[in-house]
Amino acid sequence: MRARSLALCGVLTALAAALLCLGGILPGMVFCSPILAMGALLPVLEELGPKAAGTTYAATAMLGLLLSPNRETAFVYLFFGWYPILRPKIAALPSRLLRLLARLAVCNAAALLLYGLLLRVMGLTEELLGDAWYFNAALLAMGNVVFLLTDSTLARLTHIWHWKLKKHLYR
């Protein structure tokens, strides 16, 4: 059983790393490929638990930083790729409003930390934080919408995984 677990983690890590590499090859995939790579974590999370999913996430993040032709794609995965592991805990919160606020708090904290760090390292804080604050606020709002759509997609993919598993178990 341990060899199967290791094989599942290895194959899905390779799949997620390949999806991250697509972010630098295909135009417009900078933010789509980390979301697809997050979806590759779901079978590991559902079958083997959060510890194995965390290990798979860490290996994918390292491979993405080393192999991805687009560094922004790798950093987006580094800062947001762990969310599928946290998602069941947020989904267990009692109130729908509390779940929404928790999701938005995670998204905003990760986005502000990611782009704050990148802009600080590149020395672009004065230019981008000066007069164009409304543009940055609009980008953050659109990022929140994409994050909520990503959360909904991850929930549906998890539901499909359970449905397929149940369908094959009870044949």
PDB file of C-alpha atoms in Angstrom:
ATOM      1  CA  MET A   1       0.000   0.000   0.000  1.00  0.00           C
ATOM      2  CA  ARG A   2       2.890   2.363   0.723  1.00  0.00           C
ATOM      3  CA  ALA A   3       4.257   1.953  -2.810  1.00  0.00           C
ATOM      4  CA  ARG A   4       0.860   2.915  -4.258  1.00  0.00           C
ATOM      5  CA  SER A   5       0.742   6.022  -2.111  1.00  0.00           C
ATOM      6  CA  LEU A   6       4.225   7.021  -3.164  1.00  0.00           C
ATOM      7  CA  ALA A   7       3.419   6.372  -6.809  1.00  0.00           C
ATOM      8  CA  LEU A   8       0.228   8.459  -6.621  1.00  0.00           C
ATOM      9  CA  CYS A   9       2.083  11.360  -5.011  1.00  0.00           C
ATOM     10  CA  GLY A  10       4.931  11.145  -7.517  1.00  0.00           C
ATOM     11  CA  VAL A  11       2.714  10.997 -10.589  1.00  0.00           C
ATOM     12  CA  LEU A  12       0.496  13.862  -9.426  1.00  0.00           C
ATOM     13  CA  THR A  13       3.537  15.938  -8.463  1.00  0.00           C
ATOM     14  CA  ALA A  14       4.898  15.440 -11.972  1.00  0.00           C
ATOM     15  CA  LEU A  15       1.510  16.347 -13.462  1.00  0.00           C
ATOM     16  CA  ALA A  16       1.263  19.506 -11.370  1.00  0.00           C
ATOM     17  CA  ALA A  17       4.839  20.518 -12.256  1.00  0.00           C
ATOM     18  CA  ALA A  18       4.100  19.984 -15.947  1.00  0.00           C
ATOM     19  CA  LEU A  19       0.978  22.119 -15.630  1.00  0.00           C
ATOM     20  CA  LEU A  20       3.064  24.865 -13.998  1.00  0.00           C
ATOM     21  CA  CYS A  21       5.492  24.721 -16.901  1.00  0.00           C
ATOM     22  CA  LEU A  22       2.589  25.361 -19.274  1.00  0.00           C
ATOM     23  CA  GLY A  23       2.162  28.734 -17.571  1.00  0.00           C
ATOM     24  CA  GLY A  24       5.342  29.970 -19.194  1.00  0.00           C
ATOM     25  CA  ILE A  25       4.781  28.376 -22.568  1.00  0.00           C
ATOM     26  CA  LEU A  26       1.176  29.223 -23.411  1.00  0.00           C
ATOM     27  CA  PRO A  27       0.129  32.882 -23.301  1.00  0.00           C
ATOM     28  CA  GLY A  28      -2.543  33.636 -20.737  1.00  0.00           C
ATOM     29  CA  MET A  29      -1.816  30.590 -18.607  1.00  0.00           C
ATOM     30  CA  VAL A  30       0.034  32.486 -15.874  1.00  0.00           C
ATOM     31  CA  PHE A  31      -2.895  32.184 -13.471  1.00  0.00           C
ATOM     32  CA  CYS A  32      -4.716  29.225 -15.030  1.00  0.00           C
ATOM     33  CA  SER A  33      -1.873  26.732 -14.659  1.00  0.00           C
ATOM     34  CA  PRO A  34      -1.505  27.157 -10.856  1.00  0.00           C
ATOM     35  CA  ILE A  35      -5.247  26.546 -10.524  1.00  0.00           C
ATOM     36  CA  LEU A  36      -4.961  23.392 -12.618  1.00  0.00           C
ATOM     37  CA  ALA A  37      -1.964  22.318 -10.532  1.00  0.00           C
ATOM     38  CA  MET A  38      -4.075  22.805  -7.395  1.00  0.00           C
ATOM     39  CA  GLY A  39      -6.605  20.400  -8.872  1.00  0.00           C
ATOM     40  CA  ALA A  40      -3.876  17.773  -9.113  1.00  0.00           C
ATOM     41  CA  LEU A  41      -3.585  17.903  -5.304  1.00  0.00           C
ATOM     42  CA  LEU A  42      -7.197  16.844  -4.770  1.00  0.00           C
ATOM     43  CA  PRO A  43      -6.786  13.071  -5.329  1.00  0.00           C
ATOM     44  CA  VAL A  44      -3.824  13.003  -2.948  1.00  0.00           C
ATOM     45  CA  LEU A  45      -5.770  14.984  -0.353  1.00  0.00           C
ATOM     46  CA  GLU A  46      -8.852  12.788  -0.648  1.00  0.00           C
ATOM     47  CA  GLU A  47      -7.033   9.462  -0.748  1.00  0.00           C
ATOM     48  CA  LEU A  48      -4.033   9.984   1.526  1.00  0.00           C
ATOM     49  CA  GLY A  49      -4.863  12.988   3.707  1.00  0.00           C
ATOM     50  CA  PRO A  50      -3.441  16.456   4.332  1.00  0.00           C
ATOM     51  CA  LYS A  51       0.074  15.330   5.298  1.00  0.00           C
ATOM     52  CA  ALA A  52       0.696  13.617   1.945  1.00  0.00           C
ATOM     53  CA  ALA A  53      -1.007  16.497   0.118  1.00  0.00           C
ATOM     54  CA  GLY A  54       1.275  18.963   1.898  1.00  0.00           C
ATOM     55  CA  THR A  55       4.319  16.968   0.847  1.00  0.00           C
ATOM     56  CA  THR A  56       3.040  16.854  -2.736  1.00  0.00           C
ATOM     57  CA  TYR A  57       2.403  20.606  -2.653  1.00  0.00           C
ATOM     58  CA  ALA A  58       5.923  21.302  -1.350  1.00  0.00           C
ATOM     59  CA  ALA A  59       7.546  19.098  -3.989  1.00  0.00           C
ATOM     60  CA  THR A  60       5.456  20.696  -6.739  1.00  0.00           C
ATOM     61  CA  ALA A  61       6.285  24.194  -5.515  1.00  0.00           C
ATOM     62  CA  MET A  62      10.011  23.432  -5.520  1.00  0.00           C
ATOM     63  CA  LEU A  63       9.845  21.861  -8.973  1.00  0.00           C
ATOM     64  CA  GLY A  64       7.828  24.808 -10.223  1.00  0.00           C
ATOM     65  CA  LEU A  65      10.400  27.282  -8.945  1.00  0.00           C
ATOM     66  CA  LEU A  66      13.208  25.277 -10.539  1.00  0.00           C
ATOM     67  CA  LEU A  67      11.619  24.302 -13.862  1.00  0.00           C
ATOM     68  CA  SER A  68       8.905  26.792 -14.742  1.00  0.00           C
ATOM     69  CA  PRO A  69       9.888  29.250 -17.483  1.00  0.00           C
ATOM     70  CA  ASN A  70       7.623  31.879 -15.923  1.00  0.00           C
ATOM     71  CA  ARG A  71       8.595  32.739 -12.343  1.00  0.00           C
ATOM     72  CA  GLU A  72       5.296  34.502 -11.641  1.00  0.00           C
ATOM     73  CA  THR A  73       3.399  31.269 -12.282  1.00  0.00           C
ATOM     74  CA  ALA A  74       5.664  29.405  -9.876  1.00  0.00           C
ATOM     75  CA  PHE A  75       5.276  32.087  -7.210  1.00  0.00           C
ATOM     76  CA  VAL A  76       1.483  32.150  -7.604  1.00  0.00           C
ATOM     77  CA  TYR A  77       1.484  28.407  -6.973  1.00  0.00           C
ATOM     78  CA  LEU A  78       3.877  28.801  -4.051  1.00  0.00           C
ATOM     79  CA  PHE A  79       1.563  31.307  -2.344  1.00  0.00           C
ATOM     80  CA  PHE A  80      -1.831  29.850  -3.329  1.00  0.00           C
ATOM     81  CA  GLY A  81      -1.176  26.151  -4.008  1.00  0.00           C
ATOM     82  CA  TRP A  82      -1.653  25.083  -0.402  1.00  0.00           C
ATOM     83  CA  TYR A  83      -5.269  26.291  -0.410  1.00  0.00           C
ATOM     84  CA  PRO A  84      -6.844  22.912  -1.361  1.00  0.00           C
ATOM     85  CA  ILE A  85      -5.381  21.516   1.868  1.00  0.00           C
ATOM     86  CA  LEU A  86      -6.973  24.330   3.907  1.00  0.00           C
ATOM     87  CA  ARG A  87     -10.283  24.302   2.007  1.00  0.00           C
ATOM     88  CA  PRO A  88     -11.977  21.441   3.965  1.00  0.00           C
ATOM     89  CA  LYS A  89     -11.316  23.276   7.237  1.00  0.00           C
ATOM     90  CA  ILE A  90     -12.907  26.460   5.878  1.00  0.00           C
ATOM     91  CA  ALA A  91     -15.827  24.446   4.464  1.00  0.00           C
ATOM     92  CA  ALA A  92     -16.451  23.052   7.969  1.00  0.00           C
ATOM     93  CA  LEU A  93     -17.103  26.518   9.432  1.00  0.00           C
ATOM     94  CA  PRO A  94     -20.706  26.828  10.632  1.00  0.00           C
ATOM     95  CA  SER A  95     -21.796  30.054   8.949  1.00  0.00           C
ATOM     96  CA  ARG A  96     -21.878  30.741   5.209  1.00  0.00           C
ATOM     97  CA  LEU A  97     -20.822  34.350   5.816  1.00  0.00           C
ATOM     98  CA  LEU A  98     -17.934  33.194   8.010  1.00  0.00           C
ATOM     99  CA  ARG A  99     -16.794  30.789   5.267  1.00  0.00           C
ATOM    100  CA  LEU A 100     -16.899  33.578   2.689  1.00  0.00           C
ATOM    101  CA  LEU A 101     -14.955  35.958   4.938  1.00  0.00           C
ATOM    102  CA  ALA A 102     -12.352  33.277   5.685  1.00  0.00           C
ATOM    103  CA  ARG A 103     -11.881  32.564   1.974  1.00  0.00           C
ATOM    104  CA  LEU A 104     -11.506  36.256   1.172  1.00  0.00           C
ATOM    105  CA  ALA A 105      -9.089  36.728   4.067  1.00  0.00           C
ATOM    106  CA  VAL A 106      -6.901  33.870   2.804  1.00  0.00           C
ATOM    107  CA  CYS A 107      -6.981  35.231  -0.748  1.00  0.00           C
ATOM    108  CA  ASN A 108      -6.181  38.810   0.210  1.00  0.00           C
ATOM    109  CA  ALA A 109      -3.436  37.846   2.646  1.00  0.00           C
ATOM    110  CA  ALA A 110      -1.733  35.585   0.107  1.00  0.00           C
ATOM    111  CA  ALA A 111      -2.100  38.095  -2.758  1.00  0.00           C
ATOM    112  CA  LEU A 112      -0.862  41.060  -0.747  1.00  0.00           C
ATOM    113  CA  LEU A 113       2.049  39.070   0.627  1.00  0.00           C
ATOM    114  CA  LEU A 114       2.978  37.682  -2.806  1.00  0.00           C
ATOM    115  CA  TYR A 115       2.828  40.888  -4.780  1.00  0.00           C
ATOM    116  CA  GLY A 116       4.105  43.031  -1.920  1.00  0.00           C
ATOM    117  CA  LEU A 117       7.167  40.814  -1.717  1.00  0.00           C
ATOM    118  CA  LEU A 118       7.671  40.727  -5.489  1.00  0.00           C
ATOM    119  CA  LEU A 119       7.275  44.485  -5.857  1.00  0.00           C
ATOM    120  CA  ARG A 120       9.598  45.156  -2.917  1.00  0.00           C
ATOM    121  CA  VAL A 121      12.273  42.850  -4.348  1.00  0.00           C
ATOM    122  CA  MET A 122      11.976  44.454  -7.788  1.00  0.00           C
ATOM    123  CA  GLY A 123      11.935  47.965  -6.314  1.00  0.00           C
ATOM    124  CA  LEU A 124       8.664  48.998  -7.965  1.00  0.00           C
ATOM    125  CA  THR A 125       6.683  50.020  -4.903  1.00  0.00           C
ATOM    126  CA  GLU A 126       6.793  53.778  -5.536  1.00  0.00           C
ATOM    127  CA  GLU A 127       5.629  53.554  -9.150  1.00  0.00           C
ATOM    128  CA  LEU A 128       2.812  51.073  -8.602  1.00  0.00           C
ATOM    129  CA  LEU A 129       1.502  52.234  -5.246  1.00  0.00           C
ATOM    130  CA  GLY A 130       1.423  55.939  -5.992  1.00  0.00           C
ATOM    131  CA  ASP A 131      -1.253  57.309  -8.294  1.00  0.00           C
ATOM    132  CA  ALA A 132      -2.652  54.013  -9.524  1.00  0.00           C
ATOM    133  CA  TRP A 133      -4.101  52.770  -6.232  1.00  0.00           C
ATOM    134  CA  TYR A 134      -7.571  52.394  -7.781  1.00  0.00           C
ATOM    135  CA  PHE A 135      -6.139  50.157 -10.516  1.00  0.00           C
ATOM    136  CA  ASN A 136      -4.456  47.957  -7.907  1.00  0.00           C
ATOM    137  CA  ALA A 137      -7.703  47.809  -5.911  1.00  0.00           C
ATOM    138  CA  ALA A 138      -9.605  46.726  -9.036  1.00  0.00           C
ATOM    139  CA  LEU A 139      -7.000  44.012  -9.714  1.00  0.00           C
ATOM    140  CA  LEU A 140      -7.323  42.761  -6.127  1.00  0.00           C
ATOM    141  CA  ALA A 141     -11.124  42.697  -6.435  1.00  0.00           C
ATOM    142  CA  MET A 142     -10.894  40.706  -9.674  1.00  0.00           C
ATOM    143  CA  GLY A 143      -8.423  38.377  -7.978  1.00  0.00           C
ATOM    144  CA  ASN A 144     -10.970  37.787  -5.207  1.00  0.00           C
ATOM    145  CA  VAL A 145     -13.612  36.852  -7.774  1.00  0.00           C
ATOM    146  CA  VAL A 146     -11.211  34.424  -9.484  1.00  0.00           C
ATOM    147  CA  PHE A 147     -10.286  32.942  -6.100  1.00  0.00           C
ATOM    148  CA  LEU A 148     -13.947  32.356  -5.213  1.00  0.00           C
ATOM    149  CA  LEU A 149     -14.501  30.728  -8.615  1.00  0.00           C
ATOM    150  CA  THR A 150     -11.427  28.570  -7.981  1.00  0.00           C
ATOM    151  CA  ASP A 151     -12.841  27.529  -4.610  1.00  0.00           C
ATOM    152  CA  SER A 152     -16.132  26.587  -6.243  1.00  0.00           C
ATOM    153  CA  THR A 153     -14.294  24.605  -8.917  1.00  0.00           C
ATOM    154  CA  LEU A 154     -12.230  22.746  -6.312  1.00  0.00           C
ATOM    155  CA  ALA A 155     -15.429  21.897  -4.419  1.00  0.00           C
ATOM    156  CA  ARG A 156     -17.025  20.522  -7.583  1.00  0.00           C
ATOM    157  CA  LEU A 157     -13.932  18.513  -8.493  1.00  0.00           C
ATOM    158  CA  THR A 158     -13.889  17.033  -4.969  1.00  0.00           C
ATOM    159  CA  HIS A 159     -17.571  16.143  -5.332  1.00  0.00           C
ATOM    160  CA  ILE A 160     -16.887  14.460  -8.694  1.00  0.00           C
ATOM    161  CA  TRP A 161     -14.001  12.516  -7.128  1.00  0.00           C
ATOM    162  CA  HIS A 162     -16.277  11.226  -4.344  1.00  0.00           C
ATOM    163  CA  TRP A 163     -19.038  10.389  -6.838  1.00  0.00           C
ATOM    164  CA  LYS A 164     -16.671   8.436  -9.096  1.00  0.00           C
ATOM    165  CA  LEU A 165     -15.157   6.641  -6.111  1.00  0.00           C
ATOM    166  CA  LYS A 166     -18.575   5.717  -4.751  1.00  0.00           C
ATOM    167  CA  LYS A 167     -19.687   4.589  -8.202  1.00  0.00           C
ATOM    168  CA  HIS A 168     -16.705   2.223  -8.536  1.00  0.00           C
ATOM    169  CA  LEU A 169     -16.918   0.905  -4.973  1.00  0.00           C
ATOM    170  CA  TYR A 170     -20.568  -0.130  -5.163  1.00  0.00           C
ATOM    171  CA  ARG A 171     -20.529  -1.913  -8.528  1.00  0.00           C
TER     172      ARG A 171
END
